[in-house]
PDB file of C-alpha atoms in Angstrom:
ATOM      1  CA  UNK A   1       0.000   0.000   0.000  1.00 46.00           C
ATOM      2  CA  UNK A   2       1.501   3.321  -1.072  1.00 47.00           C
ATOM      3  CA  UNK A   3       1.497   6.282   1.217  1.00 48.00           C
ATOM      4  CA  UNK A   4       1.283   9.825  -0.046  1.00 47.00           C
ATOM      5  CA  UNK A   5       3.639  12.433   1.282  1.00 46.00           C
ATOM      6  CA  UNK A   6       2.131  15.506   2.931  1.00 48.00           C
ATOM      7  CA  UNK A   7       1.965  18.497   0.620  1.00 46.00           C
ATOM      8  CA  UNK A   8       4.926  20.866   0.756  1.00 42.00           C
ATOM      9  CA  UNK A   9       4.161  23.865   2.916  1.00 45.00           C
ATOM     10  CA  UNK A  10       3.910  27.022   0.867  1.00 47.00           C
ATOM     11  CA  UNK A  11       5.538  30.203   2.030  1.00 50.00           C
ATOM     12  CA  UNK A  12       2.459  32.253   1.207  1.00 54.00           C
ATOM     13  CA  UNK A  13       2.663  35.959   1.929  1.00 61.00           C
ATOM     14  CA  UNK A  14      -0.778  37.563   2.322  1.00 65.00           C
ATOM     15  CA  UNK A  15      -1.616  40.575   0.202  1.00 71.00           C
ATOM     16  CA  UNK A  16      -1.945  44.060   1.674  1.00 80.00           C
ATOM     17  CA  UNK A  17      -5.611  45.014   2.286  1.00 88.00           C
ATOM     18  CA  UNK A  18      -6.723  47.992   0.134  1.00 89.00           C
ATOM     19  CA  UNK A  19      -7.623  50.198   3.113  1.00 92.00           C
ATOM     20  CA  UNK A  20      -4.218  49.603   4.693  1.00 93.00           C
ATOM     21  CA  UNK A  21      -2.520  50.576   1.411  1.00 93.00           C
ATOM     22  CA  UNK A  22      -4.656  53.713   1.164  1.00 93.00           C
ATOM     23  CA  UNK A  23      -4.014  54.890   4.743  1.00 94.00           C
ATOM     24  CA  UNK A  24      -0.309  54.009   4.929  1.00 94.00           C
ATOM     25  CA  UNK A  25       0.383  55.571   1.525  1.00 93.00           C
ATOM     26  CA  UNK A  26      -1.512  58.776   2.372  1.00 94.00           C
ATOM     27  CA  UNK A  27       0.167  59.282   5.746  1.00 95.00           C
ATOM     28  CA  UNK A  28       3.620  58.518   4.334  1.00 94.00           C
ATOM     29  CA  UNK A  29       3.078  60.920   1.425  1.00 92.00           C
ATOM     30  CA  UNK A  30       2.076  63.789   3.695  1.00 93.00           C
ATOM     31  CA  UNK A  31       5.024  63.281   6.067  1.00 93.00           C
ATOM     32  CA  UNK A  32       7.521  62.956   3.219  1.00 90.00           C
ATOM     33  CA  UNK A  33       6.130  65.976   1.349  1.00 88.00           C
ATOM     34  CA  UNK A  34       6.370  68.321   4.328  1.00 90.00           C
ATOM     35  CA  UNK A  35       9.803  67.250   5.579  1.00 88.00           C
ATOM     36  CA  UNK A  36      11.498  67.522   2.184  1.00 85.00           C
ATOM     37  CA  UNK A  37       9.660  70.541   0.744  1.00 85.00           C
ATOM     38  CA  UNK A  38      12.564  73.068   0.818  1.00 82.00           C
ATOM     39  CA  UNK A  39      14.491  70.719  -1.501  1.00 79.00           C
ATOM     40  CA  UNK A  40      11.472  70.577  -3.823  1.00 78.00           C
ATOM     41  CA  UNK A  41      11.180  74.374  -3.737  1.00 79.00           C
ATOM     42  CA  UNK A  42      14.839  74.859  -4.726  1.00 77.00           C
ATOM     43  CA  UNK A  43      14.609  72.235  -7.455  1.00 75.00           C
ATOM     44  CA  UNK A  44      11.518  73.920  -8.926  1.00 74.00           C
ATOM     45  CA  UNK A  45      13.191  77.360  -8.890  1.00 75.00           C
ATOM     46  CA  UNK A  46      16.184  75.957 -10.800  1.00 72.00           C
ATOM     47  CA  UNK A  47      13.974  74.226 -13.380  1.00 68.00           C
ATOM     48  CA  UNK A  48      11.822  77.304 -14.022  1.00 72.00           C
ATOM     49  CA  UNK A  49      14.891  79.040 -15.431  1.00 64.00           C
ATOM     50  CA  UNK A  50      15.210  82.755 -16.099  1.00 57.00           C
ATOM     51  CA  UNK A  51      12.294  85.128 -15.808  1.00 49.00           C
ATOM     52  CA  UNK A  52      10.650  85.910 -19.146  1.00 49.00           C
ATOM     53  CA  UNK A  53      12.541  88.808 -20.757  1.00 48.00           C
ATOM     54  CA  UNK A  54      15.109  89.005 -17.969  1.00 45.00           C
ATOM     55  CA  UNK A  55      18.606  90.320 -18.697  1.00 37.00           C
ATOM     56  CA  UNK A  56      21.842  89.132 -17.178  1.00 39.00           C
ATOM     57  CA  UNK A  57      21.827  92.151 -14.868  1.00 38.00           C
ATOM     58  CA  UNK A  58      18.300  91.571 -13.634  1.00 40.00           C
ATOM     59  CA  UNK A  59      17.752  90.641  -9.972  1.00 45.00           C
ATOM     60  CA  UNK A  60      16.631  87.147 -10.979  1.00 44.00           C
ATOM     61  CA  UNK A  61      20.088  86.443 -12.378  1.00 47.00           C
ATOM     62  CA  UNK A  62      21.530  87.000  -8.915  1.00 61.00           C
ATOM     63  CA  UNK A  63      19.869  83.796  -7.691  1.00 64.00           C
ATOM     64  CA  UNK A  64      22.650  81.186  -7.308  1.00 67.00           C
ATOM     65  CA  UNK A  65      22.914  78.504  -9.972  1.00 63.00           C
ATOM     66  CA  UNK A  66      24.093  76.051  -7.320  1.00 66.00           C
ATOM     67  CA  UNK A  67      20.829  74.516  -6.018  1.00 62.00           C
ATOM     68  CA  UNK A  68      22.291  74.023  -2.539  1.00 69.00           C
ATOM     69  CA  UNK A  69      22.788  77.794  -2.243  1.00 78.00           C
ATOM     70  CA  UNK A  70      19.232  78.629  -3.300  1.00 78.00           C
ATOM     71  CA  UNK A  71      17.681  77.663   0.057  1.00 79.00           C
ATOM     72  CA  UNK A  72      19.888  79.993   2.188  1.00 85.00           C
ATOM     73  CA  UNK A  73      19.645  82.717  -0.505  1.00 83.00           C
ATOM     74  CA  UNK A  74      15.830  82.653  -0.500  1.00 81.00           C
ATOM     75  CA  UNK A  75      15.783  82.452   3.299  1.00 83.00           C
ATOM     76  CA  UNK A  76      17.927  85.602   3.588  1.00 85.00           C
ATOM     77  CA  UNK A  77      16.171  87.586   0.866  1.00 83.00           C
ATOM     78  CA  UNK A  78      12.539  86.478   1.234  1.00 80.00           C
ATOM     79  CA  UNK A  79      12.239  84.813   4.642  1.00 82.00           C
ATOM     80  CA  UNK A  80      11.380  81.304   5.854  1.00 81.00           C
ATOM     81  CA  UNK A  81       7.785  81.492   4.621  1.00 80.00           C
ATOM     82  CA  UNK A  82       9.006  81.801   1.022  1.00 78.00           C
ATOM     83  CA  UNK A  83      10.667  78.375   1.251  1.00 80.00           C
ATOM     84  CA  UNK A  84       7.270  76.852   1.961  1.00 82.00           C
ATOM     85  CA  UNK A  85       5.404  78.706  -0.790  1.00 77.00           C
ATOM     86  CA  UNK A  86       3.090  76.136  -2.338  1.00 75.00           C
ATOM     87  CA  UNK A  87       3.871  73.590   0.403  1.00 84.00           C
ATOM     88  CA  UNK A  88       0.256  72.998   1.451  1.00 83.00           C
ATOM     89  CA  UNK A  89      -0.708  72.254  -2.146  1.00 76.00           C
ATOM     90  CA  UNK A  90       2.122  69.746  -2.473  1.00 78.00           C
ATOM     91  CA  UNK A  91       1.450  68.088   0.902  1.00 87.00           C
ATOM     92  CA  UNK A  92      -2.277  67.800   0.144  1.00 84.00           C
ATOM     93  CA  UNK A  93      -1.405  66.401  -3.258  1.00 79.00           C
ATOM     94  CA  UNK A  94       1.183  64.041  -1.764  1.00 85.00           C
ATOM     95  CA  UNK A  95      -1.426  62.562   0.579  1.00 90.00           C
ATOM     96  CA  UNK A  96      -3.751  61.863  -2.346  1.00 84.00           C
ATOM     97  CA  UNK A  97      -0.941  60.890  -4.721  1.00 83.00           C
ATOM     98  CA  UNK A  98       0.704  58.339  -2.459  1.00 90.00           C
ATOM     99  CA  UNK A  99      -2.612  56.992  -1.167  1.00 92.00           C
ATOM    100  CA  UNK A 100      -3.592  56.299  -4.790  1.00 88.00           C
ATOM    101  CA  UNK A 101      -0.105  55.073  -5.737  1.00 88.00           C
ATOM    102  CA  UNK A 102       0.169  52.562  -2.881  1.00 92.00           C
ATOM    103  CA  UNK A 103      -3.434  51.412  -3.380  1.00 92.00           C
ATOM    104  CA  UNK A 104      -2.972  50.992  -7.149  1.00 88.00           C
ATOM    105  CA  UNK A 105       0.402  49.304  -6.797  1.00 89.00           C
ATOM    106  CA  UNK A 106      -0.747  46.855  -4.136  1.00 88.00           C
ATOM    107  CA  UNK A 107      -3.957  46.100  -6.079  1.00 89.00           C
ATOM    108  CA  UNK A 108      -1.949  45.174  -9.179  1.00 85.00           C
ATOM    109  CA  UNK A 109       0.614  43.334  -7.056  1.00 82.00           C
ATOM    110  CA  UNK A 110      -2.087  41.295  -5.295  1.00 83.00           C
ATOM    111  CA  UNK A 111      -3.575  40.351  -8.670  1.00 82.00           C
ATOM    112  CA  UNK A 112      -0.320  39.202 -10.302  1.00 79.00           C
ATOM    113  CA  UNK A 113       1.812  38.003  -7.396  1.00 78.00           C
ATOM    114  CA  UNK A 114       3.260  34.514  -7.178  1.00 75.00           C
ATOM    115  CA  UNK A 115       0.702  32.403  -5.262  1.00 72.00           C
ATOM    116  CA  UNK A 116       3.444  30.680  -3.284  1.00 72.00           C
ATOM    117  CA  UNK A 117       5.830  33.489  -2.362  1.00 68.00           C
ATOM    118  CA  UNK A 118       3.583  36.546  -2.732  1.00 68.00           C
ATOM    119  CA  UNK A 119       6.321  38.210  -4.815  1.00 71.00           C
ATOM    120  CA  UNK A 120       6.227  39.691  -8.325  1.00 76.00           C
ATOM    121  CA  UNK A 121       8.718  39.224 -11.122  1.00 84.00           C
ATOM    122  CA  UNK A 122      10.870  42.346 -11.736  1.00 86.00           C
ATOM    123  CA  UNK A 123       8.913  43.105 -14.923  1.00 87.00           C
ATOM    124  CA  UNK A 124       5.564  42.906 -13.150  1.00 86.00           C
ATOM    125  CA  UNK A 125       6.895  45.042 -10.298  1.00 86.00           C
ATOM    126  CA  UNK A 126       7.800  47.748 -12.821  1.00 89.00           C
ATOM    127  CA  UNK A 127       4.455  47.397 -14.623  1.00 89.00           C
ATOM    128  CA  UNK A 128       2.565  47.678 -11.342  1.00 89.00           C
ATOM    129  CA  UNK A 129       4.507  50.852 -10.537  1.00 88.00           C
ATOM    130  CA  UNK A 130       3.816  52.318 -13.989  1.00 91.00           C
ATOM    131  CA  UNK A 131       0.079  51.670 -13.629  1.00 90.00           C
ATOM    132  CA  UNK A 132       0.061  53.266 -10.189  1.00 89.00           C
ATOM    133  CA  UNK A 133       1.874  56.339 -11.572  1.00 88.00           C
ATOM    134  CA  UNK A 134      -0.641  56.893 -14.375  1.00 91.00           C
ATOM    135  CA  UNK A 135      -3.619  56.592 -12.008  1.00 90.00           C
ATOM    136  CA  UNK A 136      -2.014  58.940  -9.467  1.00 87.00           C
ATOM    137  CA  UNK A 137      -1.180  61.538 -12.133  1.00 88.00           C
ATOM    138  CA  UNK A 138      -4.756  61.770 -13.376  1.00 89.00           C
ATOM    139  CA  UNK A 139      -6.444  61.579  -9.968  1.00 86.00           C
ATOM    140  CA  UNK A 140      -4.210  63.802  -7.835  1.00 84.00           C
ATOM    141  CA  UNK A 141      -0.733  64.756  -9.007  1.00 84.00           C
ATOM    142  CA  UNK A 142      -1.271  66.958 -12.069  1.00 88.00           C
ATOM    143  CA  UNK A 143      -3.614  69.570 -10.520  1.00 89.00           C
ATOM    144  CA  UNK A 144      -1.688  69.829  -7.239  1.00 85.00           C
ATOM    145  CA  UNK A 145       1.664  70.072  -9.031  1.00 83.00           C
ATOM    146  CA  UNK A 146       0.190  72.739 -11.326  1.00 86.00           C
ATOM    147  CA  UNK A 147      -0.898  74.808  -8.311  1.00 87.00           C
ATOM    148  CA  UNK A 148       2.413  74.323  -6.462  1.00 82.00           C
ATOM    149  CA  UNK A 149       4.505  75.259  -9.497  1.00 81.00           C
ATOM    150  CA  UNK A 150       2.330  78.273 -10.356  1.00 85.00           C
ATOM    151  CA  UNK A 151       2.631  79.573  -6.763  1.00 85.00           C
ATOM    152  CA  UNK A 152       6.421  79.211  -6.733  1.00 80.00           C
ATOM    153  CA  UNK A 153       6.771  80.814 -10.182  1.00 81.00           C
ATOM    154  CA  UNK A 154       4.356  83.642  -9.349  1.00 82.00           C
ATOM    155  CA  UNK A 155       6.285  84.473  -6.171  1.00 78.00           C
ATOM    156  CA  UNK A 156       9.359  85.288  -8.327  1.00 73.00           C
ATOM    157  CA  UNK A 157       7.766  88.211 -10.161  1.00 73.00           C
ATOM    158  CA  UNK A 158       4.035  89.056 -10.463  1.00 74.00           C
ATOM    159  CA  UNK A 159       2.966  88.008  -6.946  1.00 81.00           C
ATOM    160  CA  UNK A 160      -0.678  87.865  -8.060  1.00 85.00           C
ATOM    161  CA  UNK A 161      -1.766  84.886  -5.989  1.00 86.00           C
ATOM    162  CA  UNK A 162      -2.701  85.603  -2.381  1.00 84.00           C
ATOM    163  CA  UNK A 163      -3.490  82.000  -1.386  1.00 84.00           C
ATOM    164  CA  UNK A 164      -3.920  78.484  -2.734  1.00 83.00           C
ATOM    165  CA  UNK A 165      -7.641  79.023  -3.324  1.00 89.00           C
ATOM    166  CA  UNK A 166      -7.009  82.358  -5.059  1.00 90.00           C
ATOM    167  CA  UNK A 167      -4.488  80.611  -7.304  1.00 90.00           C
ATOM    168  CA  UNK A 168      -7.008  77.890  -8.187  1.00 90.00           C
ATOM    169  CA  UNK A 169      -9.778  80.417  -8.904  1.00 91.00           C
ATOM    170  CA  UNK A 170      -7.478  82.542 -11.052  1.00 91.00           C
ATOM    171  CA  UNK A 171      -6.282  79.573 -13.096  1.00 90.00           C
ATOM    172  CA  UNK A 172      -9.854  78.403 -13.718  1.00 92.00           C
ATOM    173  CA  UNK A 173     -11.049  81.927 -14.600  1.00 91.00           C
ATOM    174  CA  UNK A 174      -8.221  82.503 -17.072  1.00 89.00           C
ATOM    175  CA  UNK A 175      -7.784  79.036 -18.554  1.00 88.00           C
ATOM    176  CA  UNK A 176     -10.845  77.033 -17.571  1.00 89.00           C
ATOM    177  CA  UNK A 177     -10.817  73.761 -15.631  1.00 88.00           C
ATOM    178  CA  UNK A 178      -8.311  72.391 -18.123  1.00 88.00           C
ATOM    179  CA  UNK A 179      -5.844  74.950 -16.738  1.00 88.00           C
ATOM    180  CA  UNK A 180      -5.463  72.747 -13.659  1.00 89.00           C
ATOM    181  CA  UNK A 181      -4.347  69.953 -15.977  1.00 89.00           C
ATOM    182  CA  UNK A 182      -1.641  71.910 -17.795  1.00 85.00           C
ATOM    183  CA  UNK A 183       1.348  69.617 -18.062  1.00 81.00           C
ATOM    184  CA  UNK A 184      -0.762  66.431 -17.875  1.00 88.00           C
ATOM    185  CA  UNK A 185       1.358  64.695 -20.508  1.00 84.00           C
ATOM    186  CA  UNK A 186       4.670  65.599 -18.875  1.00 78.00           C
ATOM    187  CA  UNK A 187       3.359  64.835 -15.388  1.00 83.00           C
ATOM    188  CA  UNK A 188       1.932  61.462 -16.440  1.00 89.00           C
ATOM    189  CA  UNK A 189       5.163  60.495 -18.197  1.00 84.00           C
ATOM    190  CA  UNK A 190       7.109  61.535 -15.116  1.00 80.00           C
ATOM    191  CA  UNK A 191       4.760  59.753 -12.700  1.00 84.00           C
ATOM    192  CA  UNK A 192       4.575  56.579 -14.792  1.00 89.00           C
ATOM    193  CA  UNK A 193       8.358  56.376 -15.063  1.00 85.00           C
ATOM    194  CA  UNK A 194       9.124  57.600 -11.536  1.00 84.00           C
ATOM    195  CA  UNK A 195       6.586  55.338  -9.824  1.00 87.00           C
ATOM    196  CA  UNK A 196       7.643  52.391 -11.970  1.00 90.00           C
ATOM    197  CA  UNK A 197      11.288  52.909 -11.006  1.00 89.00           C
ATOM    198  CA  UNK A 198      10.611  53.897  -7.396  1.00 89.00           C
ATOM    199  CA  UNK A 199       8.043  51.356  -6.263  1.00 89.00           C
ATOM    200  CA  UNK A 200       9.266  48.733  -8.696  1.00 89.00           C
ATOM    201  CA  UNK A 201      12.910  48.920  -7.622  1.00 91.00           C
ATOM    202  CA  UNK A 202      11.996  49.141  -3.916  1.00 92.00           C
ATOM    203  CA  UNK A 203       9.878  45.997  -4.103  1.00 88.00           C
ATOM    204  CA  UNK A 204      12.413  44.169  -6.270  1.00 90.00           C
ATOM    205  CA  UNK A 205      15.090  44.888  -3.630  1.00 93.00           C
ATOM    206  CA  UNK A 206      12.713  43.959  -0.805  1.00 90.00           C
ATOM    207  CA  UNK A 207      11.653  40.682  -2.464  1.00 86.00           C
ATOM    208  CA  UNK A 208      15.322  39.834  -3.113  1.00 90.00           C
ATOM    209  CA  UNK A 209      16.173  40.428   0.548  1.00 91.00           C
ATOM    210  CA  UNK A 210      13.198  38.484   1.889  1.00 87.00           C
ATOM    211  CA  UNK A 211      14.055  35.402  -0.194  1.00 85.00           C
ATOM    212  CA  UNK A 212      17.495  35.501   1.438  1.00 89.00           C
ATOM    213  CA  UNK A 213      16.232  35.975   4.964  1.00 89.00           C
ATOM    214  CA  UNK A 214      17.197  39.639   5.396  1.00 91.00           C
ATOM    215  CA  UNK A 215      15.144  41.105   8.248  1.00 91.00           C
ATOM    216  CA  UNK A 216      12.989  44.054   7.197  1.00 90.00           C
ATOM    217  CA  UNK A 217      13.525  46.676   9.889  1.00 92.00           C
ATOM    218  CA  UNK A 218      13.480  50.490   9.877  1.00 91.00           C
ATOM    219  CA  UNK A 219      17.111  50.815   8.798  1.00 93.00           C
ATOM    220  CA  UNK A 220      16.738  48.349   5.926  1.00 93.00           C
ATOM    221  CA  UNK A 221      13.470  49.974   4.775  1.00 93.00           C
ATOM    222  CA  UNK A 222      15.110  53.416   4.763  1.00 94.00           C
ATOM    223  CA  UNK A 223      18.167  52.211   2.848  1.00 94.00           C
ATOM    224  CA  UNK A 224      16.022  50.404   0.270  1.00 94.00           C
ATOM    225  CA  UNK A 225      13.882  53.512  -0.177  1.00 93.00           C
ATOM    226  CA  UNK A 226      16.954  55.717  -0.587  1.00 92.00           C
ATOM    227  CA  UNK A 227      18.388  53.422  -3.274  1.00 93.00           C
ATOM    228  CA  UNK A 228      15.042  53.445  -5.063  1.00 92.00           C
ATOM    229  CA  UNK A 229      15.093  57.253  -4.877  1.00 89.00           C
ATOM    230  CA  UNK A 230      18.491  57.466  -6.603  1.00 90.00           C
ATOM    231  CA  UNK A 231      17.397  55.130  -9.408  1.00 90.00           C
ATOM    232  CA  UNK A 232      14.152  57.076  -9.877  1.00 87.00           C
ATOM    233  CA  UNK A 233      15.770  60.509 -10.032  1.00 88.00           C
ATOM    234  CA  UNK A 234      18.478  59.707 -12.545  1.00 86.00           C
ATOM    235  CA  UNK A 235      16.125  57.947 -14.952  1.00 86.00           C
ATOM    236  CA  UNK A 236      13.059  60.216 -14.757  1.00 83.00           C
ATOM    237  CA  UNK A 237      14.592  63.716 -14.421  1.00 86.00           C
ATOM    238  CA  UNK A 238      13.885  64.897 -18.027  1.00 87.00           C
ATOM    239  CA  UNK A 239      10.155  64.262 -17.543  1.00 84.00           C
ATOM    240  CA  UNK A 240      10.236  66.234 -14.287  1.00 81.00           C
ATOM    241  CA  UNK A 241      11.930  69.224 -15.941  1.00 84.00           C
ATOM    242  CA  UNK A 242       9.405  69.345 -18.806  1.00 84.00           C
ATOM    243  CA  UNK A 243       6.545  68.989 -16.324  1.00 78.00           C
ATOM    244  CA  UNK A 244       7.799  71.923 -14.246  1.00 77.00           C
ATOM    245  CA  UNK A 245       8.227  74.210 -17.258  1.00 79.00           C
ATOM    246  CA  UNK A 246       4.762  73.426 -18.610  1.00 78.00           C
ATOM    247  CA  UNK A 247       3.118  74.145 -15.243  1.00 71.00           C
ATOM    248  CA  UNK A 248       4.683  77.578 -14.568  1.00 70.00           C
ATOM    249  CA  UNK A 249       2.493  80.609 -13.830  1.00 61.00           C
ATOM    250  CA  UNK A 250       2.661  81.508 -17.531  1.00 67.00           C
ATOM    251  CA  UNK A 251       1.357  78.129 -18.628  1.00 57.00           C
ATOM    252  CA  UNK A 252       2.853  76.551 -21.746  1.00 69.00           C
ATOM    253  CA  UNK A 253       2.245  73.363 -23.679  1.00 76.00           C
ATOM    254  CA  UNK A 254       4.479  70.328 -23.325  1.00 78.00           C
ATOM    255  CA  UNK A 255       6.157  70.993 -26.696  1.00 84.00           C
ATOM    256  CA  UNK A 256       6.741  74.668 -25.821  1.00 84.00           C
ATOM    257  CA  UNK A 257       8.326  73.557 -22.546  1.00 84.00           C
ATOM    258  CA  UNK A 258      10.650  71.150 -24.372  1.00 86.00           C
ATOM    259  CA  UNK A 259      11.679  73.852 -26.845  1.00 88.00           C
ATOM    260  CA  UNK A 260      12.347  76.401 -24.090  1.00 86.00           C
ATOM    261  CA  UNK A 261      14.637  73.954 -22.264  1.00 86.00           C
ATOM    262  CA  UNK A 262      16.536  73.190 -25.473  1.00 88.00           C
ATOM    263  CA  UNK A 263      16.939  76.890 -26.342  1.00 88.00           C
ATOM    264  CA  UNK A 264      18.224  77.863 -22.890  1.00 85.00           C
ATOM    265  CA  UNK A 265      20.464  74.947 -21.950  1.00 83.00           C
ATOM    266  CA  UNK A 266      20.433  72.296 -24.652  1.00 88.00           C
ATOM    267  CA  UNK A 267      20.055  68.604 -23.854  1.00 87.00           C
ATOM    268  CA  UNK A 268      21.761  68.954 -20.458  1.00 86.00           C
ATOM    269  CA  UNK A 269      18.945  71.307 -19.444  1.00 85.00           C
ATOM    270  CA  UNK A 270      16.614  68.321 -19.113  1.00 87.00           C
ATOM    271  CA  UNK A 271      18.688  67.229 -16.121  1.00 84.00           C
ATOM    272  CA  UNK A 272      18.538  70.682 -14.506  1.00 80.00           C
ATOM    273  CA  UNK A 273      17.764  70.385 -10.805  1.00 75.00           C
ATOM    274  CA  UNK A 274      19.018  66.784 -10.669  1.00 82.00           C
ATOM    275  CA  UNK A 275      21.392  67.414  -7.753  1.00 79.00           C
ATOM    276  CA  UNK A 276      18.711  69.048  -5.610  1.00 73.00           C
ATOM    277  CA  UNK A 277      16.077  66.506  -6.582  1.00 78.00           C
ATOM    278  CA  UNK A 278      18.534  63.706  -5.850  1.00 83.00           C
ATOM    279  CA  UNK A 279      19.193  65.196  -2.411  1.00 76.00           C
ATOM    280  CA  UNK A 280      15.462  65.206  -1.823  1.00 78.00           C
ATOM    281  CA  UNK A 281      14.601  61.786  -3.251  1.00 81.00           C
ATOM    282  CA  UNK A 282      17.308  59.976  -1.291  1.00 85.00           C
ATOM    283  CA  UNK A 283      15.690  61.204   1.921  1.00 86.00           C
ATOM    284  CA  UNK A 284      12.116  61.177   0.627  1.00 86.00           C
ATOM    285  CA  UNK A 285      12.435  57.591  -0.585  1.00 88.00           C
ATOM    286  CA  UNK A 286      13.705  56.515   2.803  1.00 91.00           C
ATOM    287  CA  UNK A 287      11.066  58.531   4.667  1.00 92.00           C
ATOM    288  CA  UNK A 288       8.203  57.448   2.382  1.00 91.00           C
ATOM    289  CA  UNK A 289       8.744  53.696   2.529  1.00 92.00           C
ATOM    290  CA  UNK A 290       9.843  53.619   6.180  1.00 93.00           C
ATOM    291  CA  UNK A 291       6.723  55.571   7.204  1.00 94.00           C
ATOM    292  CA  UNK A 292       4.438  53.491   4.992  1.00 93.00           C
ATOM    293  CA  UNK A 293       5.804  50.220   6.388  1.00 92.00           C
ATOM    294  CA  UNK A 294       5.478  51.513   9.980  1.00 93.00           C
ATOM    295  CA  UNK A 295       1.909  52.776   9.486  1.00 94.00           C
ATOM    296  CA  UNK A 296       0.897  49.505   7.784  1.00 93.00           C
ATOM    297  CA  UNK A 297       2.204  47.532  10.786  1.00 92.00           C
ATOM    298  CA  UNK A 298       0.058  49.667  13.104  1.00 93.00           C
ATOM    299  CA  UNK A 299      -3.082  49.976  10.976  1.00 92.00           C
ATOM    300  CA  UNK A 300      -3.128  46.423   9.611  1.00 89.00           C
ATOM    301  CA  UNK A 301      -3.827  44.637  12.934  1.00 90.00           C
ATOM    302  CA  UNK A 302      -6.384  47.302  13.942  1.00 89.00           C
ATOM    303  CA  UNK A 303      -8.425  46.884  10.739  1.00 86.00           C
ATOM    304  CA  UNK A 304      -8.111  43.098  10.925  1.00 79.00           C
ATOM    305  CA  UNK A 305     -10.025  42.947  14.212  1.00 74.00           C
TER     306      UNK A 305
END
């Protein structure tokens, strides 16, 4: 009489519940957006380039080209509040953006993960990130980035906008509702690529570590997020530059933004602001994923009751 062997135990990793993804992503996005905003402000100032019609002797030309000197320069000349111009719009957008990104990513990941290990192949990790980036761009990122960029650009010269709501009303009055979606193409390209690289590479690294028994603690999460931030910045910077130009206070189309970058700085202009953005994304990647993992560990058991 033959005896059957017991089935091999599967190392099944449960999927992340949608509500946990939504909450952890939103909280992490808000924390990351606020803590790293001065870096984002400096990066945006660099990418906006010279003021329209400015001469080499104009005050705007006195702003340092070195992005690390922009923060102290603005602080001395315009005060601390200037460094957080447009911050509330970005933080609000970051909450929505990362809530949608984490929810979309985990939804795709849960659908296509390996039934035994709970992991995705590298290609599917990248595809899940790309899908999450497109959804986030349409639902949250484009309008909030448009408002943030317009506020920062307006503060350099016209100073027309008195608040976030005044900025929104003015944009809609002058350009219609579509004005809030100026730069949609550039933003979506940037978000699709950035989220694909960021969330894809983070999860590829994490899956690689877990299969080799590396404990996932705060330090490891931060390091993985920082590495993902470096990869994301270097590969998606041109999309970010075009997006910023097309969402300035004097709104332009995507093609006009590309031409203006080429005329001012040539091909290297598409990587303008890379150093400052890299400084931000190294920290933001670490902060984002560390916070998201920590919040998920707290919220998950509470919602499971």
